[in-house]
PDB file of C-alpha atoms in Angstrom:
ATOM      1  CA  UNK A   1      17.099  34.132 -34.856  1.00  0.00           C
ATOM      2  CA  UNK A   2      18.093  30.510 -34.385  1.00  0.00           C
ATOM      3  CA  UNK A   3      21.136  29.290 -32.470  1.00  0.00           C
ATOM      4  CA  UNK A   4      22.195  25.677 -32.106  1.00  0.00           C
ATOM      5  CA  UNK A   5      25.350  24.560 -30.340  1.00  0.00           C
ATOM      6  CA  UNK A   6      26.695  21.191 -29.293  1.00  0.00           C
ATOM      7  CA  UNK A   7      28.513  21.488 -25.972  1.00  0.00           C
ATOM      8  CA  UNK A   8      30.618  19.005 -24.058  1.00  0.00           C
ATOM      9  CA  UNK A   9      30.244  19.059 -20.298  1.00  0.00           C
ATOM     10  CA  UNK A  10      33.274  17.805 -18.408  1.00  0.00           C
ATOM     11  CA  UNK A  11      33.138  14.433 -16.717  1.00  0.00           C
ATOM     12  CA  UNK A  12      31.492  14.563 -13.314  1.00  0.00           C
ATOM     13  CA  UNK A  13      31.001  11.991 -10.578  1.00  0.00           C
ATOM     14  CA  UNK A  14      27.675  10.295 -10.130  1.00  0.00           C
ATOM     15  CA  UNK A  15      25.095  12.733  -8.801  1.00  0.00           C
ATOM     16  CA  UNK A  16      23.093  15.838  -9.670  1.00  0.00           C
ATOM     17  CA  UNK A  17      25.160  18.844 -10.786  1.00  0.00           C
ATOM     18  CA  UNK A  18      24.175  22.452 -11.494  1.00  0.00           C
ATOM     19  CA  UNK A  19      25.184  23.390 -15.045  1.00  0.00           C
ATOM     20  CA  UNK A  20      23.025  26.459 -15.752  1.00  0.00           C
ATOM     21  CA  UNK A  21      25.787  29.065 -15.933  1.00  0.00           C
ATOM     22  CA  UNK A  22      28.166  26.718 -17.728  1.00  0.00           C
ATOM     23  CA  UNK A  23      25.616  26.279 -20.523  1.00  0.00           C
ATOM     24  CA  UNK A  24      24.742  29.980 -20.721  1.00  0.00           C
ATOM     25  CA  UNK A  25      28.395  31.031 -20.839  1.00  0.00           C
ATOM     26  CA  UNK A  26      29.232  28.528 -23.585  1.00  0.00           C
ATOM     27  CA  UNK A  27      26.878  30.306 -25.994  1.00  0.00           C
ATOM     28  CA  UNK A  28      27.747  34.030 -26.073  1.00  0.00           C
ATOM     29  CA  UNK A  29      25.106  34.642 -28.785  1.00  0.00           C
ATOM     30  CA  UNK A  30      22.462  33.962 -26.142  1.00  0.00           C
ATOM     31  CA  UNK A  31      23.127  37.515 -24.894  1.00  0.00           C
ATOM     32  CA  UNK A  32      21.655  38.828 -28.175  1.00  0.00           C
ATOM     33  CA  UNK A  33      18.225  37.263 -27.559  1.00  0.00           C
ATOM     34  CA  UNK A  34      15.593  39.646 -26.172  1.00  0.00           C
ATOM     35  CA  UNK A  35      12.866  37.014 -25.888  1.00  0.00           C
ATOM     36  CA  UNK A  36      12.853  33.364 -26.885  1.00  0.00           C
ATOM     37  CA  UNK A  37      12.863  29.734 -25.884  1.00  0.00           C
ATOM     38  CA  UNK A  38      15.751  27.337 -25.300  1.00  0.00           C
ATOM     39  CA  UNK A  39      15.732  23.563 -25.499  1.00  0.00           C
ATOM     40  CA  UNK A  40      18.590  21.719 -23.829  1.00  0.00           C
ATOM     41  CA  UNK A  41      18.986  18.074 -24.900  1.00  0.00           C
ATOM     42  CA  UNK A  42      21.489  15.489 -23.637  1.00  0.00           C
ATOM     43  CA  UNK A  43      22.763  12.940 -26.172  1.00  0.00           C
ATOM     44  CA  UNK A  44      23.147  10.036 -23.750  1.00  0.00           C
ATOM     45  CA  UNK A  45      21.049   7.182 -22.382  1.00  0.00           C
ATOM     46  CA  UNK A  46      22.605   6.986 -18.923  1.00  0.00           C
ATOM     47  CA  UNK A  47      22.458  10.658 -17.934  1.00  0.00           C
ATOM     48  CA  UNK A  48      19.602  13.143 -17.943  1.00  0.00           C
ATOM     49  CA  UNK A  49      18.609  16.750 -17.360  1.00  0.00           C
ATOM     50  CA  UNK A  50      16.124  18.305 -14.987  1.00  0.00           C
ATOM     51  CA  UNK A  51      15.241  21.696 -13.556  1.00  0.00           C
ATOM     52  CA  UNK A  52      15.099  22.259  -9.811  1.00  0.00           C
ATOM     53  CA  UNK A  53      16.459  24.010  -6.693  1.00  0.00           C
ATOM     54  CA  UNK A  54      19.748  25.845  -7.284  1.00  0.00           C
ATOM     55  CA  UNK A  55      20.570  27.018  -3.765  1.00  0.00           C
ATOM     56  CA  UNK A  56      20.853  24.076  -1.382  1.00  0.00           C
ATOM     57  CA  UNK A  57      23.239  21.236  -2.274  1.00  0.00           C
ATOM     58  CA  UNK A  58      21.121  19.064   0.051  1.00  0.00           C
ATOM     59  CA  UNK A  59      18.414  19.019  -2.616  1.00  0.00           C
ATOM     60  CA  UNK A  60      20.822  17.523  -5.147  1.00  0.00           C
ATOM     61  CA  UNK A  61      22.027  14.943  -2.620  1.00  0.00           C
ATOM     62  CA  UNK A  62      18.410  14.050  -1.806  1.00  0.00           C
ATOM     63  CA  UNK A  63      17.635  13.595  -5.513  1.00  0.00           C
ATOM     64  CA  UNK A  64      20.548  11.145  -5.741  1.00  0.00           C
ATOM     65  CA  UNK A  65      19.450   9.296  -2.588  1.00  0.00           C
ATOM     66  CA  UNK A  66      15.874   8.992  -3.851  1.00  0.00           C
ATOM     67  CA  UNK A  67      16.940   7.833  -7.321  1.00  0.00           C
ATOM     68  CA  UNK A  68      19.231   5.158  -5.858  1.00  0.00           C
ATOM     69  CA  UNK A  69      16.472   3.910  -3.562  1.00  0.00           C
ATOM     70  CA  UNK A  70      13.831   3.922  -6.319  1.00  0.00           C
ATOM     71  CA  UNK A  71      16.077   2.219  -8.909  1.00  0.00           C
ATOM     72  CA  UNK A  72      18.517  -0.053  -7.072  1.00  0.00           C
ATOM     73  CA  UNK A  73      21.746  -1.470  -8.475  1.00  0.00           C
ATOM     74  CA  UNK A  74      22.374  -5.196  -8.645  1.00  0.00           C
ATOM     75  CA  UNK A  75      18.660  -6.027  -8.589  1.00  0.00           C
ATOM     76  CA  UNK A  76      18.028  -9.690  -9.341  1.00  0.00           C
ATOM     77  CA  UNK A  77      15.606  -8.799 -12.141  1.00  0.00           C
ATOM     78  CA  UNK A  78      18.115  -6.834 -14.296  1.00  0.00           C
ATOM     79  CA  UNK A  79      19.136  -8.773 -17.409  1.00  0.00           C
ATOM     80  CA  UNK A  80      21.251  -6.005 -19.011  1.00  0.00           C
ATOM     81  CA  UNK A  81      24.328  -6.359 -16.803  1.00  0.00           C
ATOM     82  CA  UNK A  82      27.314  -6.579 -19.173  1.00  0.00           C
ATOM     83  CA  UNK A  83      28.294  -2.912 -18.738  1.00  0.00           C
ATOM     84  CA  UNK A  84      28.318  -2.918 -14.940  1.00  0.00           C
ATOM     85  CA  UNK A  85      25.878  -2.881 -12.059  1.00  0.00           C
ATOM     86  CA  UNK A  86      25.236   0.854 -12.430  1.00  0.00           C
ATOM     87  CA  UNK A  87      24.371   0.725 -16.168  1.00  0.00           C
ATOM     88  CA  UNK A  88      20.792  -0.569 -16.304  1.00  0.00           C
ATOM     89  CA  UNK A  89      19.711   1.558 -13.333  1.00  0.00           C
ATOM     90  CA  UNK A  90      21.290   4.547 -15.130  1.00  0.00           C
ATOM     91  CA  UNK A  91      19.136   3.864 -18.204  1.00  0.00           C
ATOM     92  CA  UNK A  92      15.976   3.710 -16.080  1.00  0.00           C
ATOM     93  CA  UNK A  93      16.871   6.897 -14.187  1.00  0.00           C
ATOM     94  CA  UNK A  94      17.648   8.703 -17.449  1.00  0.00           C
ATOM     95  CA  UNK A  95      14.189   7.784 -18.750  1.00  0.00           C
ATOM     96  CA  UNK A  96      12.500   8.873 -15.524  1.00  0.00           C
ATOM     97  CA  UNK A  97      14.166  12.302 -15.489  1.00  0.00           C
ATOM     98  CA  UNK A  98      14.303  12.741 -19.260  1.00  0.00           C
ATOM     99  CA  UNK A  99      16.770  14.021 -21.855  1.00  0.00           C
ATOM    100  CA  UNK A 100      15.378  17.533 -22.322  1.00  0.00           C
ATOM    101  CA  UNK A 101      14.511  20.723 -20.480  1.00  0.00           C
ATOM    102  CA  UNK A 102      12.902  23.744 -22.093  1.00  0.00           C
ATOM    103  CA  UNK A 103      13.373  27.203 -20.596  1.00  0.00           C
ATOM    104  CA  UNK A 104      12.362  30.720 -21.603  1.00  0.00           C
ATOM    105  CA  UNK A 105      15.046  33.227 -22.581  1.00  0.00           C
ATOM    106  CA  UNK A 106      14.707  36.883 -21.640  1.00  0.00           C
ATOM    107  CA  UNK A 107      17.231  39.692 -21.947  1.00  0.00           C
ATOM    108  CA  UNK A 108      20.049  37.385 -22.981  1.00  0.00           C
ATOM    109  CA  UNK A 109      19.796  34.706 -20.293  1.00  0.00           C
ATOM    110  CA  UNK A 110      17.650  31.830 -19.145  1.00  0.00           C
ATOM    111  CA  UNK A 111      14.565  33.268 -17.463  1.00  0.00           C
ATOM    112  CA  UNK A 112      14.438  30.901 -14.507  1.00  0.00           C
ATOM    113  CA  UNK A 113      12.857  31.356 -11.115  1.00  0.00           C
ATOM    114  CA  UNK A 114      14.981  32.673  -8.264  1.00  0.00           C
ATOM    115  CA  UNK A 115      15.715  29.191  -6.950  1.00  0.00           C
ATOM    116  CA  UNK A 116      15.792  27.249 -10.237  1.00  0.00           C
ATOM    117  CA  UNK A 117      18.763  25.747 -12.031  1.00  0.00           C
ATOM    118  CA  UNK A 118      19.474  23.190 -14.740  1.00  0.00           C
ATOM    119  CA  UNK A 119      20.892  19.915 -13.409  1.00  0.00           C
ATOM    120  CA  UNK A 120      23.047  17.421 -15.221  1.00  0.00           C
ATOM    121  CA  UNK A 121      21.953  14.141 -13.671  1.00  0.00           C
ATOM    122  CA  UNK A 122      24.906  11.769 -13.927  1.00  0.00           C
ATOM    123  CA  UNK A 123      23.643   8.267 -13.265  1.00  0.00           C
ATOM    124  CA  UNK A 124      26.874   6.304 -13.900  1.00  0.00           C
ATOM    125  CA  UNK A 125      29.779   5.972 -11.499  1.00  0.00           C
ATOM    126  CA  UNK A 126      32.116   6.980 -14.344  1.00  0.00           C
ATOM    127  CA  UNK A 127      29.972   8.426 -17.107  1.00  0.00           C
ATOM    128  CA  UNK A 128      32.631  10.511 -18.801  1.00  0.00           C
ATOM    129  CA  UNK A 129      32.111  13.791 -20.665  1.00  0.00           C
ATOM    130  CA  UNK A 130      28.487  14.459 -21.648  1.00  0.00           C
ATOM    131  CA  UNK A 131      27.322  16.073 -24.870  1.00  0.00           C
ATOM    132  CA  UNK A 132      24.356  18.397 -24.899  1.00  0.00           C
ATOM    133  CA  UNK A 133      22.681  20.302 -27.702  1.00  0.00           C
ATOM    134  CA  UNK A 134      21.318  23.760 -26.959  1.00  0.00           C
ATOM    135  CA  UNK A 135      18.776  25.074 -29.473  1.00  0.00           C
ATOM    136  CA  UNK A 136      17.495  28.622 -29.044  1.00  0.00           C
ATOM    137  CA  UNK A 137      14.855  30.419 -31.053  1.00  0.00           C
ATOM    138  CA  UNK A 138      14.107  34.061 -30.345  1.00  0.00           C
ATOM    139  CA  UNK A 139      14.016  37.690 -31.302  1.00  0.00           C
ATOM    140  CA  UNK A 140      17.238  39.640 -31.229  1.00  0.00           C
ATOM    141  CA  UNK A 141      17.566  42.639 -28.939  1.00  0.00           C
TER     142      UNK A 141
END
């Protein structure tokens, strides 16, 4: 069985946001998969996806702090500056974290570790709604 859905995630402020349940709930057919694999892809160049700690919000704040320190805004060496001081750093951060996560599916849900969740990494101050594509391949229950 193959499932592919394009989903729009609501606009969020800059930062790292848990979206695991939001993605799972947007695709009710996922419940019919006994075993499979899911690929989650974001269709943007200034936001990304990653998989990490789902319990402590401090982890998400620390990710944002690290990313801002590693890829500073208003650096003298940026030449792509027409879209704002947060734009070029957002492109770099999106490449560092990546546009895709792949997760196993078991018994109708993502088979993540106890403390794992899918993050939407919003790297712009005002990025707007974000489009993701979820592609699932698996055996029906």
